[in-house]
Coordinates of C-alpha atoms and ligand atoms in Angstrom, one line a residue:
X1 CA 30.9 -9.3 18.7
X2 CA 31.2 -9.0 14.9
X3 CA 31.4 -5.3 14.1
X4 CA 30.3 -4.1 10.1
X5 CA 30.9 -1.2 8.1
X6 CA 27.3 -0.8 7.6
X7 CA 24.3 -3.1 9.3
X8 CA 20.5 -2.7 6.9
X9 CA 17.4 -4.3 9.2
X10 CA 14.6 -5.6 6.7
X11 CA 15.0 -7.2 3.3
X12 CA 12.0 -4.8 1.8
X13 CA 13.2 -2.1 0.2
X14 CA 16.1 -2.6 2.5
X15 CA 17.4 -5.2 0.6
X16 CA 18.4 -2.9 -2.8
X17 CA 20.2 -1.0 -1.3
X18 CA 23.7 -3.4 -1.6
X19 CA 24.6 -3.3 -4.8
X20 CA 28.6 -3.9 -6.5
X21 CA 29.9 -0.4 -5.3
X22 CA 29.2 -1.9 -1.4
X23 CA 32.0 -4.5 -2.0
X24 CA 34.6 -2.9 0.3
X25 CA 32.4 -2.4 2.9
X26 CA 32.0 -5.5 5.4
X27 CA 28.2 -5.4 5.5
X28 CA 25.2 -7.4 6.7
X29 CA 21.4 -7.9 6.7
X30 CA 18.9 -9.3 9.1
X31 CA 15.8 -10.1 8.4
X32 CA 13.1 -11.9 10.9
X33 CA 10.8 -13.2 8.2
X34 CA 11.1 -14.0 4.3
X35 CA 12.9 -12.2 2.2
X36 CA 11.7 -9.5 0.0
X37 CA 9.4 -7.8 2.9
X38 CA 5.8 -6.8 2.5
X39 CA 5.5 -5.9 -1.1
X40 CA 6.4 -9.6 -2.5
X41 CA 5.3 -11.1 -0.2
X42 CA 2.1 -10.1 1.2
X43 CA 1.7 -6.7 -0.2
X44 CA 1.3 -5.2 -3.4
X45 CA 2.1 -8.0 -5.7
X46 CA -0.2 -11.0 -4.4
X47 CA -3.0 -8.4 -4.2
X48 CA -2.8 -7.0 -7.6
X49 CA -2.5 -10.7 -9.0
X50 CA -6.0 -11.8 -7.0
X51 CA -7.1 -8.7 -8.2
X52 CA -6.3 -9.0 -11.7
X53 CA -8.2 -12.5 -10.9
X54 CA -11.2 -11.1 -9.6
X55 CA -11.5 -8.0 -12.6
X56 CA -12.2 -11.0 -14.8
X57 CA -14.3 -13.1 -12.8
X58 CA -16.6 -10.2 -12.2
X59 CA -16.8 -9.1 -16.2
X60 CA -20.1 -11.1 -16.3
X61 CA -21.4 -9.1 -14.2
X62 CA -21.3 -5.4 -16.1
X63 CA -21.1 -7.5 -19.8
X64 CA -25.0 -7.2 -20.0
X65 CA -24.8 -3.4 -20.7
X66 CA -22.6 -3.9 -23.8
X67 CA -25.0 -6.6 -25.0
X68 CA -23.1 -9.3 -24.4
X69 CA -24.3 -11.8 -21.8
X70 CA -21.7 -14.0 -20.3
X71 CA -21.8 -16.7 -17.2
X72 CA -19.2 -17.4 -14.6
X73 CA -18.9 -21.5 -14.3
X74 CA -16.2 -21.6 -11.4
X75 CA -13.8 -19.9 -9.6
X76 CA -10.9 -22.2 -8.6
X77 CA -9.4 -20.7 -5.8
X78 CA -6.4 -23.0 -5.2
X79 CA -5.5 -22.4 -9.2
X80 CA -5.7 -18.9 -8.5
X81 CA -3.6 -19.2 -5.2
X82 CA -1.2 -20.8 -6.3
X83 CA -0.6 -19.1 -9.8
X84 CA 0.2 -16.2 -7.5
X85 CA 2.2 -17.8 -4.7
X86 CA 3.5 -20.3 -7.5
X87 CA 5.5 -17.1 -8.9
X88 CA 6.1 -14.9 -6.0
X89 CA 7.4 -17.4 -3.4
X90 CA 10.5 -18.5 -5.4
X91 CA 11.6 -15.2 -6.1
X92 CA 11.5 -14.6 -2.2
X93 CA 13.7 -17.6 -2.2
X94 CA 15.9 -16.7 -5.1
X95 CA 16.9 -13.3 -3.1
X96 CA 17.9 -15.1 0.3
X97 CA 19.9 -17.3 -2.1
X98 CA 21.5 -14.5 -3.7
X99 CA 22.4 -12.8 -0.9
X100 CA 23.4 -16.1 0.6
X101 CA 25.8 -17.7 -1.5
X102 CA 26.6 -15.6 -5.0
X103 CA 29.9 -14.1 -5.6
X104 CA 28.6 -11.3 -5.4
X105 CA 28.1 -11.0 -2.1
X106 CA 30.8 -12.1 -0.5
X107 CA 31.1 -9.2 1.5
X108 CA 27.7 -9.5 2.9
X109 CA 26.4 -11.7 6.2
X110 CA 22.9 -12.6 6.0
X111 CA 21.3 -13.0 9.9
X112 CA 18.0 -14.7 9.6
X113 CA 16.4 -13.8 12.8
X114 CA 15.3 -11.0 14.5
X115 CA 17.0 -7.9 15.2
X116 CA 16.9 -5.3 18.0
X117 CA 18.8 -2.4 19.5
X118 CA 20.3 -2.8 23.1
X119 CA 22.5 0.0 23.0
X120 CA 24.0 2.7 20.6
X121 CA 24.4 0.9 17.2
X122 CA 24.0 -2.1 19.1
X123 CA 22.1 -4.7 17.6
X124 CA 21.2 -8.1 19.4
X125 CA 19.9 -10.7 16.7
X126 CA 17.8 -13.5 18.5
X127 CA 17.5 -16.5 15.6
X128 CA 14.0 -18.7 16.0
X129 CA 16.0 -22.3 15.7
X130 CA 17.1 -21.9 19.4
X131 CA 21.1 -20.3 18.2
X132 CA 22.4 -18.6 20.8
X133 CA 22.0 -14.7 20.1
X134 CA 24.9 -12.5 18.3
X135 CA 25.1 -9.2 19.1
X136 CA 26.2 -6.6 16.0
X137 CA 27.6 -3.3 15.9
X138 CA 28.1 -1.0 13.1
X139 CA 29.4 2.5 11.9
X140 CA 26.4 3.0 10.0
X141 CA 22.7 1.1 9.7
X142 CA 19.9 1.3 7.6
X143 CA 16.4 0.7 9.5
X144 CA 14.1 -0.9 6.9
X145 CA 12.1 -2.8 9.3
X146 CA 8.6 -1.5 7.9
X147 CA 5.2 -2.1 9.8
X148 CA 3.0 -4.5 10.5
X149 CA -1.2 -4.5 10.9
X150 CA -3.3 -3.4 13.5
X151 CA -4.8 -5.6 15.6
X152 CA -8.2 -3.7 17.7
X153 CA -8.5 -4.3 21.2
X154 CA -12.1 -6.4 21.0
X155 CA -12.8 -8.8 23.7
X156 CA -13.2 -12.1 22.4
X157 CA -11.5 -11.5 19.2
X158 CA -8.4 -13.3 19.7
X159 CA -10.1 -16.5 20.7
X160 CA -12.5 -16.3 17.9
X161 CA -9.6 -15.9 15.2
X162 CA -9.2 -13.6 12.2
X163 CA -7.4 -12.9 9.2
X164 CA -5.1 -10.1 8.3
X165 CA -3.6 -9.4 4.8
X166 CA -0.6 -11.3 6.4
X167 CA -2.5 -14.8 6.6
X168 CA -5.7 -14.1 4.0
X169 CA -4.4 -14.6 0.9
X170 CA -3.1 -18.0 1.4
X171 CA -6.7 -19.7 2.6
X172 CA -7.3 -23.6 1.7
X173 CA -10.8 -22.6 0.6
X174 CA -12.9 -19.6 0.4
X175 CA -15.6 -19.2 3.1
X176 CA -19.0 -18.3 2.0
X177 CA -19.1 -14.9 3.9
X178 CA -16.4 -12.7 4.8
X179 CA -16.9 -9.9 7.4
X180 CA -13.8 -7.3 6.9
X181 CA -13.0 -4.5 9.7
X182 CA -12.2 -1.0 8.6
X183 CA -12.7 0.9 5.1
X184 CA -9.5 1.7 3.7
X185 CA -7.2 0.6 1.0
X186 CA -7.0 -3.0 2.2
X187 CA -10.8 -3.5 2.9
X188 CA -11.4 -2.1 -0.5
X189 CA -9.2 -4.4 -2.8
X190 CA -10.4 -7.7 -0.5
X191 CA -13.8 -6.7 -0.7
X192 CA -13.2 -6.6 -4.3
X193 CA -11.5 -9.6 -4.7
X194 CA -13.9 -12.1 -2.4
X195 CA -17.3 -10.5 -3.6
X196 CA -15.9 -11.0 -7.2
X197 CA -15.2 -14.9 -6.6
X198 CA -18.7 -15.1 -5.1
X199 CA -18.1 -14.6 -1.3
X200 CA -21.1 -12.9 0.5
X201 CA -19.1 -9.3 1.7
X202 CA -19.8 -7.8 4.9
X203 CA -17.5 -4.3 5.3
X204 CA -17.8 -3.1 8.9
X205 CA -16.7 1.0 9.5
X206 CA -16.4 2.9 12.3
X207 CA -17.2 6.0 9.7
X208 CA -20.0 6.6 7.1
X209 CA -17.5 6.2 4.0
X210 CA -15.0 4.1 2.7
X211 CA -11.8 5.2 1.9
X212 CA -12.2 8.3 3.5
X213 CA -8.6 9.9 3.1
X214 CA -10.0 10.3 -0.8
X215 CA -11.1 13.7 -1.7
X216 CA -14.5 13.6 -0.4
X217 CA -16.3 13.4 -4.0
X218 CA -14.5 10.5 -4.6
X219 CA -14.9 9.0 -1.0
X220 CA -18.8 9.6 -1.6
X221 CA -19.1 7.8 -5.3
X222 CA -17.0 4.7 -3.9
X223 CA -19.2 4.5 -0.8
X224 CA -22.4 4.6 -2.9
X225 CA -21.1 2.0 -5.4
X226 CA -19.8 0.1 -2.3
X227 CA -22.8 -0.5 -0.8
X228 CA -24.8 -1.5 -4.0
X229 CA -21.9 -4.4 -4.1
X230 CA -21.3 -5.3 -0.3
X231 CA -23.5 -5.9 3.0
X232 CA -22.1 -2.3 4.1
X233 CA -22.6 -1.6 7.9
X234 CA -21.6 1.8 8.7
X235 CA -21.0 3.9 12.0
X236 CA -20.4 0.7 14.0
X237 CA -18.6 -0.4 17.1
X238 CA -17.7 -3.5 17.4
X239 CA -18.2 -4.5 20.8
X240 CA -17.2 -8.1 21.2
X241 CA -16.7 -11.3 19.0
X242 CA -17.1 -15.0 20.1
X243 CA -17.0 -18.1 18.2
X244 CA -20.1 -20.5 17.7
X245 CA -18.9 -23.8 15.8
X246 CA -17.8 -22.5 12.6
X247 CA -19.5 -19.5 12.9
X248 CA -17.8 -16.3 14.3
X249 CA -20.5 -13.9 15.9
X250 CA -19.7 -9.9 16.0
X251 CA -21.9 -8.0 18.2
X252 CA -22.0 -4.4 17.2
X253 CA -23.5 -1.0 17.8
X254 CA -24.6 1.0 15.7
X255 CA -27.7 3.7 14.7
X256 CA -30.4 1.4 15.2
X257 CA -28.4 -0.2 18.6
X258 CA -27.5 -3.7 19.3
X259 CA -27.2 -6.2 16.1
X260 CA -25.5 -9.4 15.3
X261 CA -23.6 -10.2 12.9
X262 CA -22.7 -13.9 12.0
X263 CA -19.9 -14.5 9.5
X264 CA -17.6 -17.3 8.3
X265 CA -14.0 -15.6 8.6
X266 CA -13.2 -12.0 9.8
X267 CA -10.5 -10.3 8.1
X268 CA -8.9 -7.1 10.0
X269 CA -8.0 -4.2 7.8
X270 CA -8.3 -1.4 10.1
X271 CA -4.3 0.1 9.2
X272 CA -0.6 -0.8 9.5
X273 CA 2.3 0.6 12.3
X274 CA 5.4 1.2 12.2
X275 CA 7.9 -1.8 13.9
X276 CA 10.4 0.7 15.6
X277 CA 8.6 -0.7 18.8
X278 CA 10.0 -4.2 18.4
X279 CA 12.9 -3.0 17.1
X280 CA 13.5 -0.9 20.3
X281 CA 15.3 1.9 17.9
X282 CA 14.8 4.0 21.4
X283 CA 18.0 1.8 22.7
X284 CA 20.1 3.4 19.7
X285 CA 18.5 7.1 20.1
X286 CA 16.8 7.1 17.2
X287 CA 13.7 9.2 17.5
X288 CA 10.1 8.4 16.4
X289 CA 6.7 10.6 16.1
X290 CA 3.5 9.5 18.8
X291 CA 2.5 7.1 15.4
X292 CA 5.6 5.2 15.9
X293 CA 7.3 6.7 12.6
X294 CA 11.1 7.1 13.0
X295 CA 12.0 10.7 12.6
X296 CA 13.9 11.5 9.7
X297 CA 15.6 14.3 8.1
X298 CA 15.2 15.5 4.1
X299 CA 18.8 12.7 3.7
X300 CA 16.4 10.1 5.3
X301 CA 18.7 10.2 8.5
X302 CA 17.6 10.2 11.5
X303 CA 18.9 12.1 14.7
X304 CA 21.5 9.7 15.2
X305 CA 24.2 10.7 12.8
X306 CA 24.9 7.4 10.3
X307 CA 21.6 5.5 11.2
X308 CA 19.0 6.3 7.9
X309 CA 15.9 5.0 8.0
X310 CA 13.5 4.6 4.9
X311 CA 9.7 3.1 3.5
X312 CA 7.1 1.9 6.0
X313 CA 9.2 2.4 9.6
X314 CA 9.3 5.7 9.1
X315 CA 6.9 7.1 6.1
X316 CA 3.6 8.3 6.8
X317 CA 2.9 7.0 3.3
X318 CA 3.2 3.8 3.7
X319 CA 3.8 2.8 -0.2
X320 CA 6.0 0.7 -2.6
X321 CA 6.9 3.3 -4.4
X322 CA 7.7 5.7 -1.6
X323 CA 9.9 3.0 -0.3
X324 CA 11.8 2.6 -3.1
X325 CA 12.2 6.1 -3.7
X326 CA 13.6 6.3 -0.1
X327 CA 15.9 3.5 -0.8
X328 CA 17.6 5.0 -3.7
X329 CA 18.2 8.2 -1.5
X330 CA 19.9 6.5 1.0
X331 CA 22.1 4.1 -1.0
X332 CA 23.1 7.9 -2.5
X333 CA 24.1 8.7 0.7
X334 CA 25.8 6.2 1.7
X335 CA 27.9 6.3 -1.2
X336 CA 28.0 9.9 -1.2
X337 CA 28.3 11.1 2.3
X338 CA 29.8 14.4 1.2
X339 CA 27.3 15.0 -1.6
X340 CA 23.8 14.0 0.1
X341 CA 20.2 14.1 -1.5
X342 CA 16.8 14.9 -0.5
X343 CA 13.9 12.9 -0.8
X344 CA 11.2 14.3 -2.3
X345 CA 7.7 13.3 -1.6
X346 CA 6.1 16.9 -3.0
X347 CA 3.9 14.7 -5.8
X348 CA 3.5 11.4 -4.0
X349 CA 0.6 9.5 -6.1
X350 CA -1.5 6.6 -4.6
X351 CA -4.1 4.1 -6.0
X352 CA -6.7 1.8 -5.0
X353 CA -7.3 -1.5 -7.0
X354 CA -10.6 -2.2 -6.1
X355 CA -13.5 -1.7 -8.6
X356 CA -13.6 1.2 -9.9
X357 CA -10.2 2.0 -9.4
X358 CA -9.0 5.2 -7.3
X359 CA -6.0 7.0 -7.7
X360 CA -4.8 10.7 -6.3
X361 CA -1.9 13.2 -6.3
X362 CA -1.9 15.9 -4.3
X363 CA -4.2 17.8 -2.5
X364 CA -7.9 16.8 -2.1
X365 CA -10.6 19.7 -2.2
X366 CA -11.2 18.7 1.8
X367 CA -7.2 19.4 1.6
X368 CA -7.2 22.7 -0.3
X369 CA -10.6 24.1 1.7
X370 CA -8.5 23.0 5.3
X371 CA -5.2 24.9 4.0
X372 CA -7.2 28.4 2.6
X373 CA -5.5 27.9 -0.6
X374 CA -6.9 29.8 -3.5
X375 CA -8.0 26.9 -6.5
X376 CA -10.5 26.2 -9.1
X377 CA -12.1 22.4 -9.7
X378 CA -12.9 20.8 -12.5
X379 CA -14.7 17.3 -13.4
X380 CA -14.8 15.3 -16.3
X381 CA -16.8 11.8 -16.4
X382 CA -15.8 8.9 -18.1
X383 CA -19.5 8.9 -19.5
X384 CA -18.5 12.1 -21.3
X385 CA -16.0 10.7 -23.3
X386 CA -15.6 8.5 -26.3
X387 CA -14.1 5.5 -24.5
X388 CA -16.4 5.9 -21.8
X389 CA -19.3 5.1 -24.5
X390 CA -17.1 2.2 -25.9
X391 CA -17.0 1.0 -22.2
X392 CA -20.7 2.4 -21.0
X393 CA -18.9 3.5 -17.9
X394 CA -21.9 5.7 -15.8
X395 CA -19.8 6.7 -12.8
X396 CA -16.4 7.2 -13.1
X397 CA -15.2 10.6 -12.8
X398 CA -11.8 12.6 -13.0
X399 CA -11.5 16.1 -10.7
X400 CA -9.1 18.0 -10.5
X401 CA -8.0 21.2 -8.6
X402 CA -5.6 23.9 -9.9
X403 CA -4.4 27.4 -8.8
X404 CA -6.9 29.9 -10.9
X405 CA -3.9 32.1 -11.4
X406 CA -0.9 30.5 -12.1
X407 CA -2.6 27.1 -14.1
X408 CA -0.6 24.7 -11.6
X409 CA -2.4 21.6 -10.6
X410 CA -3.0 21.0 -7.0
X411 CA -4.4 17.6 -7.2
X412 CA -6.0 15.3 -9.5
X413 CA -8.9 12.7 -8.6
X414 CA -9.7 9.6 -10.4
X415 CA -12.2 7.2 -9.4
X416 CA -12.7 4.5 -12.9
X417 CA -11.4 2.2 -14.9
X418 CA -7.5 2.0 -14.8
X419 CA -7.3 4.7 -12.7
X420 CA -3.9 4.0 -12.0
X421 CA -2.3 4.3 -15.2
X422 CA -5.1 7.3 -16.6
X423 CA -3.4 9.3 -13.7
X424 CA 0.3 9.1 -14.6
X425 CA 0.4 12.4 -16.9
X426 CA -1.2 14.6 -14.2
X427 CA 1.9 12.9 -12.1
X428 CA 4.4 13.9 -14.5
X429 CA 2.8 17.6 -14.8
X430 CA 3.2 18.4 -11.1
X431 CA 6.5 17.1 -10.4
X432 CA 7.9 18.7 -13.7
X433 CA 6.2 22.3 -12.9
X434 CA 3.7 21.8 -16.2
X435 CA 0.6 24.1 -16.1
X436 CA -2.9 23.1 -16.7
X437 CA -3.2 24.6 -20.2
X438 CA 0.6 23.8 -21.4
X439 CA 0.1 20.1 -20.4
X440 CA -3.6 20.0 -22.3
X441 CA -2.4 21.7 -25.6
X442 CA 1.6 20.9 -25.3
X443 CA 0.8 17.6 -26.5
X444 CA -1.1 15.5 -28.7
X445 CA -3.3 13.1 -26.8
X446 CA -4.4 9.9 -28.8
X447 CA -8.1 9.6 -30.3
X448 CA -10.5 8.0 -28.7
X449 CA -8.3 6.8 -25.7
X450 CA -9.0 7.0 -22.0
X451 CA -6.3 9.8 -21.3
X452 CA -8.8 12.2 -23.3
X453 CA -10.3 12.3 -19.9
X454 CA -7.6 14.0 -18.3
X455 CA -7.2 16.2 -21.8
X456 CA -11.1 17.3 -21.3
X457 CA -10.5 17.6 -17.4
X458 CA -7.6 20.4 -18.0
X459 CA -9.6 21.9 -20.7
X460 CA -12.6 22.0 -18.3
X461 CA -10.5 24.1 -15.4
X462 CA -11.8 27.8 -15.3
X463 CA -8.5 29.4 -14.9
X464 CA -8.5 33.1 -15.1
Ligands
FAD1 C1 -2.0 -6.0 1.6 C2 -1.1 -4.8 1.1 C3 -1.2 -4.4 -0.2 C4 -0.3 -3.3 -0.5 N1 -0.4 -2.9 -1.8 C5 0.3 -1.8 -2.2 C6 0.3 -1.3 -3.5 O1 -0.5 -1.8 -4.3 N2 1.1 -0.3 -3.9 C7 1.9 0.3 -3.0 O2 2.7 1.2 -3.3 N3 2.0 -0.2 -1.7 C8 1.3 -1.2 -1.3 N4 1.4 -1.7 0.0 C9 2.4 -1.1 0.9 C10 3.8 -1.7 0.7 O3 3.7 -3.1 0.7 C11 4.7 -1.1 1.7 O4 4.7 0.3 1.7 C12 6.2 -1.6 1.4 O5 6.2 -3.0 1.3 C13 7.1 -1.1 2.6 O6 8.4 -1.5 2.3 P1 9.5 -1.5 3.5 O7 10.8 -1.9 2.8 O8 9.4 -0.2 4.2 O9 9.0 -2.6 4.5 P2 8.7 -4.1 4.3 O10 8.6 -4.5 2.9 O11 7.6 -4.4 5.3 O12 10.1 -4.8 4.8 C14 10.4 -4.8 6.2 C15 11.1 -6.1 6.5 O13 11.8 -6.0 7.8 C16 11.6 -7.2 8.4 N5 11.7 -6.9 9.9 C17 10.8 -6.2 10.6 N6 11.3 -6.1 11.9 C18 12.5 -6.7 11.9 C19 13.4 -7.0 12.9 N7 13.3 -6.5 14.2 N8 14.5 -7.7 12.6 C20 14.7 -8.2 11.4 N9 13.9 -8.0 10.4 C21 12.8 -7.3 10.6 C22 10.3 -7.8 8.0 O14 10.2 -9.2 8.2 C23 10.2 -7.3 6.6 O15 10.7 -8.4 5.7 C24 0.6 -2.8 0.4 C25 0.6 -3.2 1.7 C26 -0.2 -4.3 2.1 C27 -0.1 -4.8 3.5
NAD2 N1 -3.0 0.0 -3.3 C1 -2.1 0.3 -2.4 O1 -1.2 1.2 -2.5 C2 -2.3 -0.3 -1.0 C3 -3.1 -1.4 -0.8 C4 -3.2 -2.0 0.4 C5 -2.5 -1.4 1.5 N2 -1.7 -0.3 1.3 C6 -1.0 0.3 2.4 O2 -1.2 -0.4 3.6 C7 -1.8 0.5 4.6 C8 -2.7 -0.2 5.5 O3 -4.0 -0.5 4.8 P1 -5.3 -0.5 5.6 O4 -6.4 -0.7 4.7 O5 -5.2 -1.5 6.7 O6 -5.3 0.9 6.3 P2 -6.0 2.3 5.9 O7 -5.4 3.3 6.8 O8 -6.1 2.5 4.4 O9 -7.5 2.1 6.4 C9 -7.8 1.8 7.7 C10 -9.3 1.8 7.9 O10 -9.7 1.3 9.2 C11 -10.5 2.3 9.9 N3 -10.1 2.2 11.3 C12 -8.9 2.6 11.9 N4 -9.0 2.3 13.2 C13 -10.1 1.6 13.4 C14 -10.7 1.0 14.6 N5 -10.1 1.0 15.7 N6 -11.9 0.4 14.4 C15 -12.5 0.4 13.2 N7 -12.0 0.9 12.1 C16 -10.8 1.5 12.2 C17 -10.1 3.6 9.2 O11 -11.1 4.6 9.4 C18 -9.9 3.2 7.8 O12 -11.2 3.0 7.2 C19 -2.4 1.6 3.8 O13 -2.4 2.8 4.6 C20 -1.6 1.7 2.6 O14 -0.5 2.7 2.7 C21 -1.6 0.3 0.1

């Protein structure tokens, strides 16, 4: 029973954490799938490269408004596969080989195959190619064993057959329709993506609104813009799915009662949990919340003294970044045992790359209303800026909330064009303590660009 210094589950995040200063340690990784995790390879990279895709195959259809009438000839969705799996798959590969077989890993075994706990940092690792199993034990381990989607309990789903974001990105062709399940982050970017390269878009919620964890402004725009864009069924059930030829048929329930819907491929999108099930983290005494989360502490340790834990097993968040973040912190400690650090996730920012955009910080108005804190709101639209006229945006919006006294932002809302990087000094004000008026006159903010939103948005808040 080989026994290690230190033992890290997932190749995620997981996988930075072993870096030169590790070299003294005897130390191994396990991972069940391919390297690199979620985020390379079926995560936020692929999707933001389709996405990127699908932004400019849908340009011909908003070009009109500037006067400038263009034509989409093809979409050629193997090119665009494989221009994304073309680049991501052999860095996947490049990392196993790393960790493999460079120098600098000597001090590193690599287990390719599946790890879980059968006693106190006890780890049994079952290998796919019929190896007998090898069972590990450590001082220390690092669960990065992240999640993995939802599947809903719908008779006559599994027969029929669907996608998740696992499977859907590497399709031999595109189908004519698509039906997704669920309204989040996921369903929103895919939607995007399929509708843009000319696929008939069916979105199927349980709710009235997409991405309803927004603040509920921007929940309402997206929803509205949604359905101008997508076959949007809202406030259904489905009830049961069966498969007719090619054709899968959903039967749902909804307002009006029974309907039918009929639909190439169905693509699941209804969340993510945790893998401390399958890992069994129970056998090691590691704790976990009713979601499934591991409990950690501010060091990212959990209650098991030398077992961390970090990114999707055990963040409510469920993001890259966050993951990352995490990761650092515990390579700190592990380096640092007598001088730990604290995550912090006060200012954790997320967006959406569908189109528009979304991204957030902080507290949503729904948020702030809930928690009885005192704030003041205030909106700015893209249409009410220079750029906004260069681009003839009609609906984007920023809004944000800050404390009427003190000038603090509580959260920041941005539904629009690139969102995600208009949002990044609002980021910077919260976590570095900035107030609303220092952050708008501290600083010059470039003529006619898009960040004059966020200038006119802080200028807009009625502090006292
Ligand atoms: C479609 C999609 C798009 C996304 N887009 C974004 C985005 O744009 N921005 C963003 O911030 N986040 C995004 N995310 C979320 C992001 O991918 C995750 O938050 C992040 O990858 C989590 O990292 P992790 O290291 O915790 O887990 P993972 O990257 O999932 O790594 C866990 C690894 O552990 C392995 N493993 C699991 N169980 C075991 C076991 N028992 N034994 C051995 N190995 C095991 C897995 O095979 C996996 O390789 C997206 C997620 C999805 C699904
Ligand atoms: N841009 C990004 O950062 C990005 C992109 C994709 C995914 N992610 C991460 O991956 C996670 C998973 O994404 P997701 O879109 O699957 O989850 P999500 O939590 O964003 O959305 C899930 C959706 O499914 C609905 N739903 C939940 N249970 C349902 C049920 N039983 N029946 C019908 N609908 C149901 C919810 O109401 C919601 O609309 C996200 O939480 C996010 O953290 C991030």
């Amino acid at each position: 029973m080989p026994h290690y210094d230190l033992v890290i589950v997932g190749t995620g995040s997981g996988n930075s954490i072993l870096d030169p200063r590790f070299a003294d340690l005897k130390t191994a990784i396990v991972e069940k799938g391919t390297f690199g995790g979620t985020c390379l390879n079926v995560g936020c990279i692929p999707t933001k490269m389709f996405v990127y895709a699908a932004d400019v195959a849908a340009t011909p259809s908003h070009s009109s408004r500037l006067g400038v009438d263009e034509e989409l000839n093809g979409v050629r969705w193997p090119e665009i596969r494989d221009r994304v799996f073309g680049r991501i798959d052999p860095i996947a590969a490049g990392g196993a080989e790393y960790r493999k077989n460079h120098e600098d890993n000597k001090n590193v075994d690599v287990y390719q195959g599946e790890g879980r706990f059968t006693g106190m940092k006890e780890l049994r690792v079952s290998f796919s190619d019929g190896r007998p199993d090898e069972v590990l034990t450590a001082d220390r381990f690092v669960l990065a064993a992240g999640g993995r989607p939802v599947v809903p309990d719908i008779p006559g789903l599994e027969e029929t057959g669907y996608h998740t974001s696992d499977s859907i990105m590497r399709l031999d062709a595109l189908p004519r329709r698509i039906t997704i399940l669920g309204g989040g982050y996921i369903a929103a970017e895919f939607a995007h993506v399929f509708a843009s390269f000319g696929v008939d878009v069916t979105v199927v919620l349980r709710s009235g609104a997409m991405v309803r964890g927004e603040d509920e402004d921007v929940s309402a725009r997206f929803t509205e813009l949604a359905a101008e864009r997508f076959d949007l069924r809202r406030d259904r059930k489905v009830v049961s799915a069966r498969r007719e030829g090619d054709t899968a048929v959903l039967e749902l329930e909804g307002p009006q009662g029974a309907e039918t819907l009929e639909t190439d491929l169905i693509l699941v999108a209804i969340g993510r949990r945790p893998n401390s099930d399958l890992l069994d983290v129970a056998a090691t005494g590691v704790t976990t919340k009713p979601s499934g989360h591991v409990v950690v502490d501010a060091h990212q340790e959990t209650v098991v003294p030398g077992i961390y834990a970090l990114g999707d097993i055990s963040s409510p968040y469920e993001l890259k970044h966050v993951a990352n973040h995490e990761s650092r912190v515990v390579q700190h400690n592990l380096l640092h045992p007598d001088d730990r650090m604290e995550a912090d996730h006060r200012f954790v920012p997320h967006a959406i790359f569908s189109s528009p955009q979304i991204a957030s910080v902080g507290l949503t108005e729904q948020d702030a209303r809930a928690q009885g804190v005192s704030y003041v709101v205030s909106k700015q639209d893209y249409a009410g800026i220079a750029y906004g006229w260069a681009m003839e945006d009609t609906t984007g919006f920023a809004k944000l909330l800050a404390d009427p006294a003190t000038g603090q932002l509580l959260g920041a809302h941005i539904i629009g064009p690139q969102a995600s990087s208009v949002i990044q000094p609002l980021i910077q004000g919260m976590s570095f303590g900035v107030d609303a008026r220092a952050l708008a006159r501290g600083q010059y903010w470039i003529h006619p660009a898009m960040p004059e939103l966020i200038e006119n948005a802080l200028l807009n808040l009625p502090l006292d």
